[in-house]
Coordinates of C-alpha atoms in Angstrom, one line a residue:
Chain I
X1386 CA 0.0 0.0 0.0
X1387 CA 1.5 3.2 -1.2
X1388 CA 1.7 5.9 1.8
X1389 CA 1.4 9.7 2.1
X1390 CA 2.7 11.5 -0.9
X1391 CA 3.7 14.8 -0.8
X1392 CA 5.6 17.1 -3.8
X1393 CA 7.9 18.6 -4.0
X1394 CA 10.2 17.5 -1.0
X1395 CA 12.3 20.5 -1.3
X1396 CA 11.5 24.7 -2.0
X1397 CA 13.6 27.3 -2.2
X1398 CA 12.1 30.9 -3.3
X1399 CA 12.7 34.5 -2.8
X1400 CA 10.2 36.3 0.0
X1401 CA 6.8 37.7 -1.4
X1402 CA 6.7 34.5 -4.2
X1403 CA 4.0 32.3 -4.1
X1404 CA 4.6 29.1 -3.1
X1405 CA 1.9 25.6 -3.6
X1406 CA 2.4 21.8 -1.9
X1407 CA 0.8 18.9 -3.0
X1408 CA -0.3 15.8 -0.8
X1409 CA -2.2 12.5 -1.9
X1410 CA -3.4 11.1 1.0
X1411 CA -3.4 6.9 1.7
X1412 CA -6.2 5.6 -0.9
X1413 CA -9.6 5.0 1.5
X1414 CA -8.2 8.0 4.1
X1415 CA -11.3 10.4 4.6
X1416 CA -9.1 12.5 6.9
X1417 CA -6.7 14.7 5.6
X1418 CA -4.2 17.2 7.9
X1419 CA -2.0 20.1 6.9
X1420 CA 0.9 20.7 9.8
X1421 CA 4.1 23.1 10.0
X1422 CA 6.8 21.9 11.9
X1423 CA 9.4 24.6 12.6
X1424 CA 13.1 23.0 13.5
X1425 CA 13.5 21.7 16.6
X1426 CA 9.8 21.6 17.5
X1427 CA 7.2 19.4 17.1
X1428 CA 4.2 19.5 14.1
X1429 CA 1.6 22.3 14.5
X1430 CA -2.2 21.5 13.0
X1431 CA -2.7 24.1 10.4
X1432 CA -6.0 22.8 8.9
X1433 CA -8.3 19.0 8.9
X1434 CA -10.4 18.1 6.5
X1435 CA -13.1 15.5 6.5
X1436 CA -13.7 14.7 2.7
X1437 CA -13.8 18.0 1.0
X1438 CA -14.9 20.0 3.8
X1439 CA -12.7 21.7 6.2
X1440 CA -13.7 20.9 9.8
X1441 CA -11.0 23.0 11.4
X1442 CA -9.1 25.6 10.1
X1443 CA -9.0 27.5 13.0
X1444 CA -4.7 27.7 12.8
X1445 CA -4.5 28.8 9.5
X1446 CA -2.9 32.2 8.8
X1447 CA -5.9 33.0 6.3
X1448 CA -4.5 36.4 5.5
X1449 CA -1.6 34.4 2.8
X1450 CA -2.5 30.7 3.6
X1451 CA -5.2 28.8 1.5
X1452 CA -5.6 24.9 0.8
X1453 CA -7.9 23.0 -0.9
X1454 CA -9.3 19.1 -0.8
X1455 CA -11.1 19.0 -4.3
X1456 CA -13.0 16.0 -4.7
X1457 CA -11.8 14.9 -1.1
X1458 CA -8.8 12.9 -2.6
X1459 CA -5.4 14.7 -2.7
X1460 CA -5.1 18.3 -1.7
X1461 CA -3.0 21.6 -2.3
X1462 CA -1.9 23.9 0.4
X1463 CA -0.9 27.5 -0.7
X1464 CA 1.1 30.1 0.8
X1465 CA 0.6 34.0 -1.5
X1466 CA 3.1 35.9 -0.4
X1467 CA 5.6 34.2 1.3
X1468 CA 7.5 35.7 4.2
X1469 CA 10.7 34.8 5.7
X1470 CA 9.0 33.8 8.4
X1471 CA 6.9 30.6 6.5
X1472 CA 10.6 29.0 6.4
X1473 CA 9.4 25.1 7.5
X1474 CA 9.1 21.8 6.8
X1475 CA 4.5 21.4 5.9
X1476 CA 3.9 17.9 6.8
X1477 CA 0.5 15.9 5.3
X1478 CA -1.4 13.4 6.8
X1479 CA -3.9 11.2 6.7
X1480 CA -5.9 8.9 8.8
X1481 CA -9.7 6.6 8.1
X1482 CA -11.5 8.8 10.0
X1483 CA -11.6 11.7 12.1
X1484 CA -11.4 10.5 15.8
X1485 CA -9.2 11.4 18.2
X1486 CA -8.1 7.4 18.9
X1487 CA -7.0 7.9 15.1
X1488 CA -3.7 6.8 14.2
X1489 CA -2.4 9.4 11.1
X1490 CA 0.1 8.5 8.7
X1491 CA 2.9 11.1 7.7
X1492 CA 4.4 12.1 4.7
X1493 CA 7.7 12.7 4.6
X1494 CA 7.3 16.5 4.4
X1495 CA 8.0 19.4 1.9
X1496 CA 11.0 21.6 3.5
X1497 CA 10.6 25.4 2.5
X1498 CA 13.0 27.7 2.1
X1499 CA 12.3 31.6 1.6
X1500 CA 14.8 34.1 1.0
Chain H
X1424 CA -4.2 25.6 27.8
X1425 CA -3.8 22.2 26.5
X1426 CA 0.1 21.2 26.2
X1427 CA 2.6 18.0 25.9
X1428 CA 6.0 18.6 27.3
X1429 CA 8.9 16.0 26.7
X1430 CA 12.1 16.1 28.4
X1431 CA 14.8 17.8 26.0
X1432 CA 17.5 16.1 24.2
X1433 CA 19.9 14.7 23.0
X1434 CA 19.8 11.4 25.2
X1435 CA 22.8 9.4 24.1
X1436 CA 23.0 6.2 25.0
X1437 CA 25.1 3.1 25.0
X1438 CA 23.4 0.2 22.9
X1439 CA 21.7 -2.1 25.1
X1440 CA 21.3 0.1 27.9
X1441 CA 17.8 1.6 29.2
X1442 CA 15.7 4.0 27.7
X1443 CA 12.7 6.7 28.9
X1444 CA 11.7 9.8 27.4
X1445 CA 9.7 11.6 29.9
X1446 CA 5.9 13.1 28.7
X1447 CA 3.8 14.7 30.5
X1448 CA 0.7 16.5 29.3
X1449 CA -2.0 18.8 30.5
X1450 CA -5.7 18.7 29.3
X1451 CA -8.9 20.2 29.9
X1452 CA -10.6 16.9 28.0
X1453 CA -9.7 12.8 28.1
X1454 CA -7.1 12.8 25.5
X1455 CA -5.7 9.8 23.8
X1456 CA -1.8 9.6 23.4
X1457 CA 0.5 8.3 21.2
X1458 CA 4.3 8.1 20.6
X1459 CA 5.7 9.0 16.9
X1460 CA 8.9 8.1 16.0
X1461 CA 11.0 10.4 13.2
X1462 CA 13.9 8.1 11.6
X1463 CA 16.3 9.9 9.5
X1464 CA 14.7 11.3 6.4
X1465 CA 12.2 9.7 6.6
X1466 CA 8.1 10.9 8.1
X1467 CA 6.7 10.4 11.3
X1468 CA 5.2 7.3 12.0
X1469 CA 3.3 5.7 14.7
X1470 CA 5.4 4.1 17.7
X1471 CA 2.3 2.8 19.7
X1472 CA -0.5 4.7 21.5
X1473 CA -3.1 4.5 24.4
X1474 CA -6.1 5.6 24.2
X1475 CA -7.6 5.7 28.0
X1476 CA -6.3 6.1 31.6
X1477 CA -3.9 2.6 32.7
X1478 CA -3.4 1.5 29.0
X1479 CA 0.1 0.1 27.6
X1480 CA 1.0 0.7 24.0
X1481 CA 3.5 -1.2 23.5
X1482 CA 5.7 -2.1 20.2
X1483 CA 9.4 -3.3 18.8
X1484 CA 10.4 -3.6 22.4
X1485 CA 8.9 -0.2 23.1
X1486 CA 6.3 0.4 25.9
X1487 CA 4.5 3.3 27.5
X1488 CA 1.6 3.9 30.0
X1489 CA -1.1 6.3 30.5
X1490 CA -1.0 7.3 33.8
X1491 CA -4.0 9.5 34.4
X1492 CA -3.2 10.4 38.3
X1493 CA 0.7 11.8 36.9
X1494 CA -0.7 13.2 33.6
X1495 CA 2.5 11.1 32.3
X1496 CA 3.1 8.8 29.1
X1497 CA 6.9 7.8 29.5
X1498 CA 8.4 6.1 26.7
X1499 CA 10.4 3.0 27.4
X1500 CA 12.5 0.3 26.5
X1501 CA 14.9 -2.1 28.2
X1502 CA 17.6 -2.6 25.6
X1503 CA 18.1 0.1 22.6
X1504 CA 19.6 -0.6 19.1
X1505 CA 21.9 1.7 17.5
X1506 CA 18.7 1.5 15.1
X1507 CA 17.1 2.8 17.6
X1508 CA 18.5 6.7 17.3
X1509 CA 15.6 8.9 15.7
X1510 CA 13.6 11.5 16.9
X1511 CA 10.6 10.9 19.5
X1512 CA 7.7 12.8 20.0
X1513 CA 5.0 12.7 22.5
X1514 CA 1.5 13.6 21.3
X1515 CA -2.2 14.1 22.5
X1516 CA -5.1 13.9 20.7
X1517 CA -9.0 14.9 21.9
X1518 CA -11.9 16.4 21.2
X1519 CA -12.9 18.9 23.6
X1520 CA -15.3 21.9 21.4
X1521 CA -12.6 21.8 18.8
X1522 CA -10.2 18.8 17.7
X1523 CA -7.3 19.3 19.2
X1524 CA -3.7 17.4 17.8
X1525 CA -0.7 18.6 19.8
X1526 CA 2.8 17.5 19.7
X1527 CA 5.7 18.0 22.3
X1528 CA 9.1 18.8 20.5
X1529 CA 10.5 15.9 20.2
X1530 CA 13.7 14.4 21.6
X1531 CA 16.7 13.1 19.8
X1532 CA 18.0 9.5 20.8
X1533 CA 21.0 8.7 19.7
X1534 CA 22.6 5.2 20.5
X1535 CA 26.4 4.2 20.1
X1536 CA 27.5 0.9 19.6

């Protein structure tokens, strides 16, 4: 079974650029999580999804943070402008469902550079 | 507010000797609780987990119990591999008006042989 799949695994642009990630989730996976994982700290929940709909966004900078789940398969995550600041690694997830006994599965990440 | 805190790193370790990570939490809610482990580029993935108050998750020699009455989830193991060295990280998960997903910072093992 193929796991989380997330492109590109590396980023490097220039402050104020835009920047998109991609994730495909585990085939089956209803639930689908966004994190940001700063170095040497743990992952932070940016947004959830349940399908297509985003249950809880409430950690999302919506001010130059956006992501979608279209069709509730694989989703994109989107940073417009990027600040110095967004430098991270943005982890995907998924899991069956949404409870809290949920294990998730990682990707291995998208490291982001700005400059 | 609701928090995970995991006893800083780097443990280093001789291989076969004995291993805990301290992890202690704090939550308004009954959260479930789970152990990731980070190996070296590679993703998080699931160590084991314990879902309510005297539970052991326990897995590749790994164990850990949810001790309500401490608010502790202490990761150990009696004999660690020099496959062994990753990154841990203590994590809670719970509904309580929101979902709520929060991860301690991880601590670096490393193991020599």
């Amino acid at each position: 079974e193929a796991g989380v799949v997330q492109s590109p695994r590396y980023k490097i642009i220039e402050k104020k650029q835009p920047v998109a990630f991609w994730c495909n989730p585990i085939s089956g996976h209803n639930t689908l999580y966004w994190y940001l994982q700063n170095l040497g700290q743990g992952p932070e929940l940016l947004i959830r999804y349940e399908n297509e709909e985003a249950v809880d966004d409430s950690q999302l900078p919506k001010d130059r943070f956006s992501a979608e789940r279209l069709k509730g398969v694989d989703s994109t995550l989107k940073i417009q402008p990027a600040e110095l600041g967004d430098s991270a690694v943005y982890l995907c997830a998924s899991s069956p469902g949404g409870g809290s006994t949920d294990t998730q599965y990682f990707g291995p990440g998208t490291r982001l550079t700005v400059l | 507010g609701d928090s995970v805190t995991q006893m800083e790193g780097p443990v280093t370790l001789s291989e076969e000797a004995f291993l805990t990570i301290n992890c202690t939490y704090t939550a308004t809610g009954y959260p479930s609780l789970f152990w990731y482990v980070q190996y070296p580029g590679e993703g998080l993935q699931l160590l084991l987990k314990a879902t309510k108050a005297d539970d052991k998750g326990s897995n590749k020699g790994f164990e850990a119990t949810y001790r309500k009455e401490t608010t502790s989830f202490h990761l150990e193991k009696g004999s660690v591999q020099v496959s062994d060295s990753a990154v841990y990280f203590c994590a809670l998960s719970m509904i309580s008006g929101t979902y709520k997903y929060i991860f301690g910072t991880g601590t670096r093992l490393k193991v020599l042989a």
